Short mmCIF file of C-alpha atoms in Angstrom, two decimals:
data_model
loop_
_atom_site.label_atom_id
_atom_site.label_comp_id
_atom_site.label_asym_id
_atom_site.label_seq_id
_atom_site.Cartn_x
_atom_site.Cartn_y
_atom_site.Cartn_z
CA MET A 1 27.32 8.04 -6.42
CA THR A 2 28.88 5.18 -4.46
CA ASP A 3 28.28 3.70 -1.06
CA SER A 4 30.69 1.65 1.00
CA GLY A 5 30.25 -2.02 0.20
CA LEU A 6 27.78 -1.38 -2.61
CA ALA A 7 28.35 -1.21 -6.35
CA PRO A 8 28.25 2.20 -8.05
CA LEU A 9 24.87 3.12 -9.52
CA PRO A 10 24.32 4.23 -13.13
CA ALA A 11 24.55 7.94 -13.81
CA SER A 12 21.29 9.68 -13.03
CA ASP A 13 22.13 12.81 -15.04
CA ARG A 14 21.93 11.14 -18.45
CA PRO A 15 18.21 11.09 -19.32
CA ASP A 16 19.12 10.71 -22.99
CA ILE A 17 20.73 7.33 -22.35
CA ALA A 18 17.85 6.24 -20.10
CA ALA A 19 15.41 7.13 -22.89
CA ARG A 20 17.35 5.11 -25.46
CA LEU A 21 17.60 2.20 -23.06
CA ARG A 22 13.86 2.35 -22.43
CA ASP A 23 13.09 2.28 -26.16
CA ALA A 24 15.31 -0.78 -26.57
CA LEU A 25 13.71 -2.61 -23.65
CA LEU A 26 10.22 -1.97 -25.01
CA ALA A 27 11.24 -3.03 -28.51
CA ALA A 28 12.33 -6.38 -27.08
CA SER A 29 9.00 -6.75 -25.17
CA PHE A 30 10.85 -6.57 -21.86
CA THR A 31 7.57 -5.74 -20.12
CA ALA A 32 5.41 -7.34 -17.42
CA ASP A 33 3.22 -8.95 -20.08
CA GLY A 34 6.26 -10.00 -22.10
CA LEU A 35 7.80 -11.71 -19.08
CA LEU A 36 4.63 -13.65 -18.35
CA ASP A 37 4.37 -14.79 -21.97
CA LEU A 38 8.01 -15.88 -22.06
CA LEU A 39 8.30 -17.57 -18.69
CA GLY A 40 4.80 -18.94 -18.25
CA ALA A 41 2.83 -18.65 -15.03
CA PRO A 42 4.75 -21.26 -12.95
CA ALA A 43 8.23 -19.85 -13.69
CA TYR A 44 6.93 -16.29 -13.32
CA ALA A 45 5.48 -17.12 -9.90
CA ALA A 46 8.67 -18.92 -8.89
CA LEU A 47 10.71 -15.84 -9.77
CA ALA A 48 8.53 -13.80 -7.41
CA ARG A 49 9.58 -16.27 -4.69
CA SER A 50 13.25 -15.68 -5.58
CA GLU A 51 13.50 -19.13 -7.16
CA THR A 52 15.41 -18.63 -10.39
CA VAL A 53 15.89 -22.15 -11.77
CA PRO A 54 12.57 -22.24 -13.73
CA ALA A 55 13.33 -18.81 -15.25
CA LEU A 56 16.87 -19.88 -16.15
CA ARG A 57 15.45 -22.94 -17.91
CA ALA A 58 12.92 -20.78 -19.77
CA THR A 59 15.63 -18.40 -21.05
CA ARG A 60 18.14 -20.83 -22.52
CA GLY A 61 17.65 -19.41 -26.02
CA ASP A 62 19.21 -16.32 -27.52
CA THR A 63 16.19 -14.14 -28.32
CA PRO A 64 16.42 -10.47 -27.26
CA LEU A 65 13.86 -10.96 -24.48
CA GLU A 66 15.59 -14.05 -23.08
CA THR A 67 18.89 -12.16 -23.10
CA LEU A 68 17.43 -9.19 -21.21
CA VAL A 69 15.78 -11.41 -18.60
CA ARG A 70 19.07 -13.17 -17.91
CA LEU A 71 20.92 -9.86 -17.80
CA PHE A 72 18.64 -7.65 -15.69
CA LEU A 73 16.51 -10.07 -13.66
CA LEU A 74 18.67 -13.15 -13.25
CA GLN A 75 21.98 -11.25 -13.05
CA GLN A 76 23.77 -13.54 -15.45
CA PRO A 77 26.74 -12.37 -17.54
CA VAL A 78 25.83 -12.17 -21.22
CA PRO A 79 28.12 -11.93 -24.28
CA HIS A 80 28.75 -8.32 -25.20
CA ALA A 81 27.98 -8.91 -28.86
CA ARG A 82 24.53 -10.27 -28.03
CA VAL A 83 23.73 -7.29 -25.80
CA ALA A 84 25.03 -4.80 -28.37
CA ALA A 85 22.52 -6.18 -30.87
CA ILE A 86 19.67 -5.26 -28.50
CA LEU A 87 20.74 -2.27 -26.42
CA PRO A 88 22.88 0.84 -26.92
CA ALA A 89 25.65 -1.09 -25.19
CA ALA A 90 28.40 1.51 -25.48
CA GLU A 91 26.25 4.22 -23.93
CA ALA A 92 24.94 1.82 -21.27
CA LEU A 93 28.52 0.94 -20.33
CA GLU A 94 29.51 4.60 -20.29
CA ALA A 95 26.58 5.57 -18.05
CA GLY A 96 27.13 2.61 -15.72
CA TRP A 97 24.03 0.52 -16.47
CA LEU A 98 26.36 -2.28 -17.55
CA THR A 99 29.86 -3.35 -16.59
CA ARG A 100 32.40 -5.58 -18.33
CA VAL A 101 33.11 -8.97 -16.78
CA GLY A 102 35.51 -11.64 -18.00
CA GLY A 103 36.78 -11.34 -21.54
CA ASP A 104 33.81 -10.54 -23.74
CA GLU A 105 30.82 -10.48 -21.40
CA VAL A 106 28.83 -7.75 -19.68
CA ALA A 107 26.68 -7.74 -16.55
CA ALA A 108 24.01 -5.43 -15.18
CA THR A 109 24.92 -3.11 -12.32
CA VAL A 110 21.32 -2.78 -11.13
CA ASP A 111 18.18 -4.88 -11.05
CA VAL A 112 15.65 -3.63 -13.63
CA ARG A 113 12.18 -5.12 -13.27
CA PRO A 114 9.28 -4.47 -15.67
CA TYR A 115 6.23 -3.18 -13.83
CA GLY A 116 2.77 -2.61 -15.29
CA GLY A 117 1.13 0.69 -14.39
CA PRO A 118 -2.58 0.96 -13.52
CA GLY A 119 -3.41 2.33 -16.94
CA GLY A 120 -1.43 -0.27 -18.82
CA GLU A 121 1.80 1.74 -18.73
CA ASP A 122 5.09 -0.10 -19.16
CA TRP A 123 7.35 1.03 -16.33
CA PHE A 124 10.68 -0.17 -14.97
CA ILE A 125 11.67 -0.29 -11.31
CA VAL A 126 15.37 0.00 -10.57
CA SER A 127 16.86 -1.50 -7.40
CA ASP A 128 20.12 -2.93 -6.14
CA LEU A 129 21.20 -6.28 -7.54
CA GLY A 130 19.22 -9.14 -6.05
CA CYS A 131 16.90 -6.78 -4.18
CA ALA A 132 13.91 -6.66 -6.50
CA VAL A 133 11.03 -8.96 -5.71
CA GLY A 134 11.91 -11.94 -7.83
CA GLY A 135 15.52 -10.81 -8.08
CA ALA A 136 18.24 -13.40 -8.36
CA GLY A 137 19.75 -12.71 -4.97
CA GLY A 138 16.72 -13.62 -2.91
CA ILE A 139 16.24 -12.13 0.53
CA GLY A 140 18.55 -11.86 3.46
CA GLN A 141 22.20 -10.87 3.91
CA ARG A 142 21.64 -7.37 2.59
CA ASP A 143 23.86 -4.40 3.22
CA GLU A 144 22.01 -1.86 5.33
CA GLY A 145 22.18 0.78 2.58
CA VAL A 146 20.62 -1.28 -0.20
CA VAL A 147 17.62 -0.08 -2.15
CA LEU A 148 14.86 -2.66 -2.49
CA GLY A 149 12.50 -3.06 -5.39
CA VAL A 150 8.76 -3.50 -5.40
CA GLY A 151 7.29 -5.78 -2.74
CA GLY A 152 3.85 -6.56 -1.42
CA ALA A 153 3.84 -3.53 0.85
CA SER A 154 4.74 -1.23 -2.05
CA THR A 155 1.94 -2.49 -4.26
CA THR A 156 -0.54 -2.39 -1.38
CA LEU A 157 0.18 1.28 -0.75
CA ALA A 158 0.02 2.07 -4.45
CA GLY A 159 -3.36 0.34 -4.63
CA ILE A 160 -4.98 2.13 -1.68
CA THR A 161 -3.75 5.61 -2.66
CA VAL A 162 -6.40 8.08 -3.78
CA ARG A 163 -5.64 8.96 -7.41
CA THR A 164 -7.33 12.29 -8.03
CA PRO A 165 -5.48 15.03 -9.95
CA VAL A 166 -3.51 17.17 -7.49
CA ALA A 167 -1.05 20.04 -7.62
CA SER A 168 1.51 18.57 -5.23
CA ALA A 169 2.45 15.15 -3.88
CA LEU A 170 5.05 14.08 -1.32
CA ASP A 171 6.62 10.60 -1.16
CA LEU A 172 8.35 10.10 2.19
CA GLY A 173 11.04 7.41 2.21
CA THR A 174 10.85 6.95 -1.54
CA GLY A 175 13.15 3.91 -1.80
CA SER A 176 13.20 2.74 -5.41
CA GLY A 177 10.64 5.40 -6.36
CA ILE A 178 7.53 3.33 -7.00
CA GLN A 179 5.18 5.68 -5.12
CA ALA A 180 6.74 8.74 -6.76
CA LEU A 181 6.27 7.07 -10.15
CA HIS A 182 2.57 6.50 -9.49
CA ALA A 183 2.14 10.03 -8.14
CA ALA A 184 3.79 11.54 -11.23
CA GLN A 185 0.81 10.37 -13.27
CA HIS A 186 -1.68 12.63 -11.47
CA ALA A 187 0.36 15.26 -9.56
CA THR A 188 1.76 18.39 -11.18
CA ARG A 189 4.71 18.41 -8.79
CA VAL A 190 6.21 15.42 -6.95
CA THR A 191 8.64 15.73 -4.06
CA ALA A 192 10.43 12.60 -2.82
CA THR A 193 12.55 12.33 0.33
CA ASP A 194 14.78 9.62 1.74
CA LEU A 195 17.42 9.36 4.44
CA ASN A 196 19.48 7.17 2.09
CA PRO A 197 21.07 9.18 -0.77
CA ARG A 198 21.37 5.95 -2.74
CA ALA A 199 17.57 5.66 -2.71
CA LEU A 200 17.17 9.15 -4.17
CA HIS A 201 19.62 8.26 -6.91
CA THR A 202 17.68 5.06 -7.62
CA THR A 203 14.37 6.93 -7.72
CA ALA A 204 15.79 9.25 -10.37
CA LEU A 205 16.76 6.18 -12.42
CA THR A 206 13.31 4.59 -12.02
CA LEU A 207 11.56 7.76 -13.16
CA ALA A 208 13.88 8.30 -16.11
CA LEU A 209 13.74 4.70 -17.31
CA SER A 210 9.93 4.72 -16.99
CA GLY A 211 9.59 7.89 -19.04
CA ALA A 212 8.13 9.86 -16.11
CA PRO A 213 8.89 13.48 -15.20
CA ALA A 214 11.75 14.06 -12.77
CA ALA A 215 10.86 14.60 -9.11
CA ASP A 216 12.19 17.08 -6.58
CA LEU A 217 14.52 14.76 -4.64
CA ARG A 218 15.54 15.74 -1.09
CA GLU A 219 17.80 13.94 1.37
CA GLY A 220 16.70 13.61 4.97
CA SER A 221 14.49 11.71 7.39
CA LEU A 222 10.70 11.90 7.09
CA PHE A 223 9.55 15.54 7.02
CA ALA A 224 12.98 17.02 7.82
CA PRO A 225 13.70 18.05 4.19
CA VAL A 226 10.29 19.75 3.87
CA ARG A 227 10.06 23.50 4.48
CA ASP A 228 7.79 24.72 7.27
CA ASP A 229 5.55 26.59 4.81
CA GLU A 230 5.08 23.69 2.40
CA LYS A 231 1.77 21.84 2.18
CA PHE A 232 0.79 18.95 -0.05
CA ASP A 233 -2.43 17.60 -1.54
CA LEU A 234 -1.15 14.04 -1.26
CA ILE A 235 1.37 12.50 1.14
CA VAL A 236 2.29 8.83 0.87
CA SER A 237 4.80 6.72 2.73
CA ASN A 238 5.81 3.09 3.03
CA PRO A 239 8.16 3.89 5.91
CA PRO A 240 10.71 1.65 7.64
CA PHE A 241 8.00 0.55 10.05
CA VAL A 242 9.54 -2.62 11.47
CA ILE A 243 9.62 -2.52 15.28
CA SER A 244 13.02 -3.95 16.16
CA PRO A 245 15.79 -3.58 18.73
CA GLY A 246 18.05 -0.97 17.12
CA ALA A 247 18.12 0.07 13.48
CA ARG A 248 20.42 -2.48 11.92
CA LEU A 249 18.74 -2.37 8.49
CA THR A 250 17.81 1.17 7.48
CA TYR A 251 15.56 0.07 4.62
CA ARG A 252 13.06 -1.49 7.05
CA ASP A 253 13.84 -0.65 10.73
CA GLY A 254 12.38 2.54 12.14
CA GLY A 255 15.28 3.43 14.39
CA MET A 256 13.02 4.91 17.07
CA GLY A 257 11.68 3.17 20.14
CA GLY A 258 8.74 0.86 19.53
CA ASP A 259 6.25 2.30 17.04
CA ASP A 260 7.36 5.90 17.62
CA LEU A 261 8.43 6.38 13.99
CA CYS A 262 4.98 5.56 12.63
CA ARG A 263 3.32 7.66 15.34
CA SER A 264 5.56 10.64 14.55
CA LEU A 265 4.93 10.28 10.84
CA VAL A 266 1.17 10.34 11.31
CA GLN A 267 1.15 13.16 13.85
CA GLN A 268 3.41 15.41 11.77
CA ALA A 269 1.44 14.87 8.57
CA GLY A 270 -1.50 17.01 9.70
CA GLU A 271 0.29 20.33 9.45
CA ARG A 272 1.71 19.43 6.02
CA LEU A 273 -1.66 18.55 4.51
CA THR A 274 -3.93 20.87 2.54
CA GLU A 275 -7.62 20.93 3.42
CA GLY A 276 -9.17 18.06 1.47
CA GLY A 277 -5.77 16.50 0.90
CA PHE A 278 -4.93 12.89 1.74
CA ALA A 279 -2.03 11.36 3.67
CA GLN A 280 -1.75 7.59 3.34
CA PHE A 281 0.69 5.29 5.12
CA LEU A 282 1.46 1.68 5.87
CA ALA A 283 2.39 1.13 9.51
CA ASN A 284 3.05 -1.27 12.36
CA TRP A 285 1.73 -0.58 15.84
CA GLN A 286 2.17 -2.18 19.22
CA HIS A 287 -0.53 -4.00 21.16
CA VAL A 288 0.44 -3.13 24.70
CA ALA A 289 -0.80 -4.98 27.78
CA GLY A 290 -3.54 -3.03 29.54
CA GLU A 291 -4.07 -0.66 26.61
CA ASP A 292 -6.73 -0.69 23.90
CA TRP A 293 -4.93 -0.74 20.54
CA GLN A 294 -7.70 1.29 18.92
CA ASP A 295 -7.38 4.03 21.53
CA ARG A 296 -3.63 4.00 20.95
CA LEU A 297 -4.11 4.70 17.26
CA ARG A 298 -6.79 7.32 17.81
CA SER A 299 -4.25 9.24 19.89
CA TRP A 300 -1.98 9.42 16.85
CA VAL A 301 -4.47 11.31 14.67
CA PRO A 302 -3.50 15.00 14.36
CA ARG A 303 -5.96 17.84 14.85
CA GLY A 304 -7.83 18.97 11.76
CA CYS A 305 -7.85 15.52 10.14
CA ASP A 306 -10.44 12.86 9.50
CA ALA A 307 -8.91 9.41 9.78
CA TRP A 308 -9.65 5.88 8.64
CA ILE A 309 -7.32 3.27 10.14
CA VAL A 310 -7.64 -0.37 9.12
CA GLN A 311 -5.80 -3.16 10.91
CA ARG A 312 -5.17 -5.91 8.37
CA GLU A 313 -3.10 -8.36 10.38
CA VAL A 314 -1.91 -9.07 13.93
CA GLN A 315 1.06 -11.24 14.90
CA ASP A 316 2.16 -12.29 18.35
CA ILE A 317 5.67 -11.16 19.26
CA THR A 318 7.26 -14.53 18.45
CA GLN A 319 5.73 -14.65 14.97
CA TYR A 320 6.74 -11.05 14.37
CA ALA A 321 10.34 -11.55 15.48
CA GLU A 322 10.72 -14.70 13.39
CA LEU A 323 9.31 -13.00 10.29
CA TRP A 324 11.85 -10.18 10.34
CA LEU A 325 14.78 -12.30 11.48
CA ARG A 326 14.14 -14.46 8.41
CA ASP A 327 13.77 -11.35 6.25
CA ALA A 328 17.31 -10.39 7.23
CA GLY A 329 18.62 -13.91 6.69
CA ASP A 330 19.51 -14.27 10.37
CA HIS A 331 18.05 -17.78 10.46
CA ARG A 332 20.94 -18.83 8.20
CA ALA A 333 23.53 -17.48 10.64
CA ASP A 334 25.27 -19.30 13.46
CA PRO A 335 22.58 -20.82 15.73
CA VAL A 336 24.03 -19.14 18.82
CA GLU A 337 24.01 -15.75 17.07
CA TYR A 338 20.45 -16.32 15.85
CA GLN A 339 19.28 -17.19 19.35
CA ALA A 340 20.94 -14.08 20.76
CA ARG A 341 19.18 -11.86 18.24
CA TYR A 342 15.85 -13.59 18.86
CA ASP A 343 16.32 -13.01 22.60
CA ALA A 344 17.06 -9.34 21.96
CA TRP A 345 13.76 -8.92 20.10
CA LEU A 346 11.77 -10.59 22.87
CA ASP A 347 13.62 -8.59 25.56
CA GLU A 348 12.66 -5.38 23.75
CA PHE A 349 8.99 -6.36 23.53
CA GLU A 350 8.79 -7.54 27.12
CA ALA A 351 10.35 -4.31 28.37
CA ARG A 352 7.61 -2.37 26.57
CA LYS A 353 4.85 -4.82 27.63
CA VAL A 354 4.10 -5.52 23.97
CA ARG A 355 1.98 -8.62 23.39
CA ALA A 356 1.46 -8.39 19.64
CA VAL A 357 2.09 -6.15 16.62
CA GLY A 358 -0.56 -4.93 14.22
CA PHE A 359 -0.12 -4.01 10.56
CA GLY A 360 -2.40 -1.95 8.41
CA TRP A 361 -3.29 1.22 6.54
CA ILE A 362 -3.67 4.73 7.87
CA THR A 363 -5.47 7.38 5.82
CA LEU A 364 -5.79 10.99 6.93
CA ARG A 365 -7.75 13.71 5.19
CA GLY A 366 -7.40 17.38 5.99
CA THR A 367 -10.74 18.81 7.07
CA GLY A 368 -12.16 22.03 8.36
CA ALA A 369 -14.95 20.18 10.20
CA ALA A 370 -15.54 21.15 13.81
CA GLU A 371 -15.64 17.47 14.81
CA PRO A 372 -13.36 15.32 12.63
CA SER A 373 -14.29 11.68 12.16
CA VAL A 374 -11.88 8.98 13.31
CA THR A 375 -12.63 5.36 12.39
CA VAL A 376 -10.35 2.58 13.66
CA GLU A 377 -11.35 -0.94 12.69
CA GLU A 378 -10.05 -4.44 12.10
CA TRP A 379 -10.67 -5.91 8.66
CA PRO A 380 -8.46 -8.94 7.90
CA HIS A 381 -10.67 -10.19 5.07
CA PRO A 382 -9.92 -10.09 1.32
CA VAL A 383 -10.47 -6.77 -0.45
CA GLU A 384 -10.51 -5.73 -4.09
CA GLN A 385 -7.49 -3.66 -5.12
CA PRO A 386 -7.11 -0.94 -6.22
CA LEU A 387 -8.99 0.64 -3.33
CA GLY A 388 -8.12 4.29 -3.89
CA GLU A 389 -11.53 5.20 -5.26
CA ALA A 390 -13.30 3.31 -2.45
CA ILE A 391 -11.24 5.22 0.13
CA ARG A 392 -12.02 8.55 -1.51
CA ALA A 393 -15.73 7.66 -1.55
CA HIS A 394 -15.57 6.71 2.15
CA PHE A 395 -14.55 10.23 3.12
CA GLU A 396 -17.06 11.75 0.73
CA ARG A 397 -19.81 9.79 2.49
CA LEU A 398 -18.54 11.05 5.85
CA ASP A 399 -19.02 14.60 4.61
CA TYR A 400 -22.54 13.75 3.51
CA LEU A 401 -23.50 12.21 6.86
CA ARG A 402 -21.96 15.09 8.77
CA ALA A 403 -24.08 17.55 6.81
CA HIS A 404 -27.37 15.65 7.22
CA ASP A 405 -29.22 15.24 10.51
CA ASP A 406 -31.86 12.53 10.84
CA ALA A 407 -34.62 14.70 9.40
CA ALA A 408 -32.50 15.56 6.36
CA LEU A 409 -31.53 11.91 6.01
CA LEU A 410 -35.20 10.87 5.82
CA ASP A 411 -35.80 13.49 3.13
CA SER A 412 -32.89 12.14 1.05
CA ARG A 413 -32.89 9.52 -1.67
CA PHE A 414 -30.50 6.58 -1.86
CA ARG A 415 -29.44 3.95 -4.32
CA LEU A 416 -28.21 0.43 -3.49
CA ALA A 417 -24.53 0.19 -4.41
CA ALA A 418 -23.49 -2.02 -7.31
CA GLU A 419 -22.88 -5.71 -6.68
CA VAL A 420 -24.47 -5.88 -3.24
CA VAL A 421 -26.24 -9.17 -2.56
CA GLN A 422 -28.52 -10.33 0.24
CA GLU A 423 -27.96 -13.57 2.14
CA GLN A 424 -30.51 -15.11 4.49
CA VAL A 425 -29.19 -17.32 7.26
CA GLY A 426 -31.35 -19.74 9.19
CA LEU A 427 -32.28 -23.35 9.79
CA PRO A 428 -33.49 -25.34 6.76
CA GLY A 429 -37.26 -25.17 6.45
CA ALA A 430 -37.64 -22.31 8.92
CA GLU A 431 -40.33 -19.80 8.01
CA ASP A 432 -38.16 -16.79 8.80
CA PRO A 433 -34.36 -16.39 8.62
CA GLU A 434 -32.37 -15.97 11.82
CA HIS A 435 -30.70 -12.95 10.29
CA VAL A 436 -30.16 -11.22 6.97
CA VAL A 437 -26.72 -10.23 5.69
CA LEU A 438 -25.90 -7.66 3.01
CA ARG A 439 -22.59 -8.43 1.29
CA GLN A 440 -20.46 -6.35 -1.06
CA HIS A 441 -18.56 -7.90 -3.95
CA ARG A 442 -16.47 -4.79 -4.65
CA GLY A 443 -14.10 -2.56 -2.71
CA MET A 444 -13.78 -3.56 0.94
CA ARG A 445 -16.17 -6.50 0.36
CA ARG A 446 -17.95 -5.84 3.62
CA ALA A 447 -20.77 -7.85 5.11
CA THR A 448 -23.24 -6.48 7.64
CA LYS A 449 -26.29 -7.85 9.44
CA VAL A 450 -29.57 -6.02 8.98
CA ASP A 451 -33.07 -6.58 10.31
CA THR A 452 -36.01 -7.22 8.02
CA VAL A 453 -36.80 -3.51 7.81
CA GLY A 454 -33.20 -2.70 6.86
CA ALA A 455 -33.14 -5.43 4.23
CA GLY A 456 -36.46 -4.31 2.78
CA PHE A 457 -35.36 -0.67 2.82
CA ALA A 458 -32.07 -1.39 1.03
CA GLY A 459 -33.82 -3.54 -1.57
CA VAL A 460 -36.24 -0.75 -2.51
CA CYS A 461 -33.61 2.01 -2.75
CA ASP A 462 -33.30 2.88 -6.44
CA GLY A 463 -32.97 6.65 -6.10
CA THR A 464 -36.59 7.53 -6.85
CA LEU A 465 -38.25 7.73 -3.41
CA SER A 466 -37.07 9.47 -0.26
CA ALA A 467 -36.04 7.35 2.71
CA GLY A 468 -39.03 8.63 4.69
CA ARG A 469 -41.55 7.61 2.05
CA ILE A 470 -39.99 4.15 1.79
CA LEU A 471 -40.20 3.69 5.57
CA ASP A 472 -43.83 4.81 5.58
CA ALA A 473 -44.64 2.16 2.97
CA ILE A 474 -42.75 -0.51 4.95
CA ALA A 475 -44.60 0.52 8.15
CA GLN A 476 -47.94 0.08 6.43
CA LEU A 477 -46.85 -3.30 5.06
CA VAL A 478 -45.67 -4.71 8.40
CA GLY A 479 -48.32 -2.99 10.52
CA GLU A 480 -45.90 -0.81 12.49
CA ASP A 481 -46.33 2.80 13.62
CA PRO A 482 -44.61 4.90 10.90
CA VAL A 483 -43.50 7.50 13.45
CA VAL A 484 -41.73 4.84 15.53
CA LEU A 485 -40.14 3.35 12.42
CA ARG A 486 -38.92 6.76 11.25
CA ASP A 487 -37.46 7.34 14.70
CA ARG A 488 -35.47 4.10 15.02
CA THR A 489 -34.24 3.52 11.46
CA PRO A 490 -31.90 6.48 10.70
CA ALA A 491 -29.04 4.88 12.69
CA GLN A 492 -29.21 1.81 10.47
CA ILE A 493 -29.36 3.97 7.35
CA ARG A 494 -26.28 5.88 8.52
CA LEU A 495 -24.36 2.66 8.98
CA LEU A 496 -25.34 1.40 5.53
CA VAL A 497 -24.27 4.72 3.98
CA GLU A 498 -21.01 4.90 5.94
CA GLN A 499 -20.02 1.38 4.92
CA GLY A 500 -20.90 1.95 1.27
CA PHE A 501 -23.98 -0.26 0.91
CA LEU A 502 -26.17 2.75 0.09
CA GLU A 503 -25.14 5.71 -2.05
CA PRO A 504 -26.80 9.14 -1.64
CA VAL A 505 -28.46 10.46 -4.77
CA ARG A 506 -27.36 14.07 -5.07
#
C-alpha cells in the first residue's frame, strides 16, 4: 500500500516474516528494558523528547542492540552485512521492512519502537518514520496521512481502559494499533477502524510484529464501518479530537465544527454498547460563554448509559492554539504565515464564543437502570495509572448504591479501602482540628473533608459491624441522639462509598 508523498509500508500479508523479525529483535534485547539499559535514563528520556544526540552517542559501537537502535529508532543507514548478522535481512528487504541505500547500506522504512505491555509483554509499535514518540524526526512538518506512534494520549487511554475479559472490542481510529494490541489480550474478537487506510495497514504490522492475533480491520470514519446490528463489550477511541479551523492534519483534527466529532462519538456509542459494556474515550470540549461546561457534557451522554466524565486540564484559547500550532511545526514557518494561522484559530473560537478548551476522559457503561448515573467532575491532580480497575470499581459501587436505600445502607457493613490516611488540619496547639481530611494513596488519589463523626465512622469500618451499629456506638460516645445521627449520616456514607474510601462487604 502506498500513499502520495509517503514511503511504501512493509507487506502486511507476510506474518511469517514478521514472526522471524520479532524473534530476531527479541534475541538482540531490542525491548523497552533493553533500550533503557543500553541508553541510560538521561539518553532514554532525551529520545522521548525527540532529542537524538545522546542516543547516537550511546550507540557508537557495533553490538546487535546498538545497530537496531540506530536502524529503527534513529533512522540511520547501517551496513548491510551488520544487519544481516542480526536480522533475516533478505526477507526483511523483500517484505519492505528495509530498503537499500547507497552502496552497501540499508535503512528502515518504518519506525519500530519497543513497548512494554502491562503484563511484561515485549511488544513493538510500528509508525511512519520520525513519527514515533522519541523518533528521529521529531514533531512538526508531517504529511497529513502519516501514522503516529505511541504518545501520552495513547498511553493514558490504555491505562484507564477497563481490562476485563470480553467477547468483542472495538478500536475506533486505531492509528498505529496500540489500543487494538492491548484489547487483543483480553477480547476474543477485536475490530479496528480508521479513516486512513495507511493506519489500518500499520495496525496489522504492529499486531503481527508483537505476536498478537490479527484484528478485523475496517476502513471508514468512526462508526461508519460498523454494521447496525453489531454491539461490543468494549469500545475505545483516542480520536482526532483537536478543535481547529478545518481538518488540515487528519491524524489529530476532528474535521467537524468545534467539538462536534467528540460529541457525535459519545452519543453514537450508546447504541453500539452491550449492557454492562464500557466505552472509553479521550476528548476535547469547548467552554462556551454563558454555558456550563458540565451541562454541555451531560447533554452528550446517550440514553441507557451511566457516565463518568473527568476533566483533567483546561487551556485558554491562546494556549490551546499555540500548543497545536507548535505540534504541526507552524511556529517554524514564515512569521506572516504563522500569524495568519494563529488568527484563523482565534477567529474560529471567537465565532463560537469559546473561552477555553477542556481535555479529559469519558467513560460510558451500558445499563438497564431506570435512572442512569452521570458524574461530571474536574480532577486535575495526579492519579495512579493504570486506572482501569479503579474505573470498573467506580461503576460497581454505583450499582451498589442504586440498589440500597438509606435503611439498607445502615444495615450494610463496610471496610476502609487500602492506603487511606487521615489528616487533621488546624492551628498548632488547638484542642480540636478545623477539619479532617481522608486521603487516598491509590487510584484517583482523592481527598475529601469529613466531620468528626465521618472520620470516626470510617476509622472503625473493618467489615465486622453494620453501619447502623457503628453509628449507635458513636452516638453514645459523643452524647448525640442515635436516631438523629442515623438520619443525617447516610449521605456522608454514600459519598465515601461513591468516591472509593469505603468498600461494601458483600
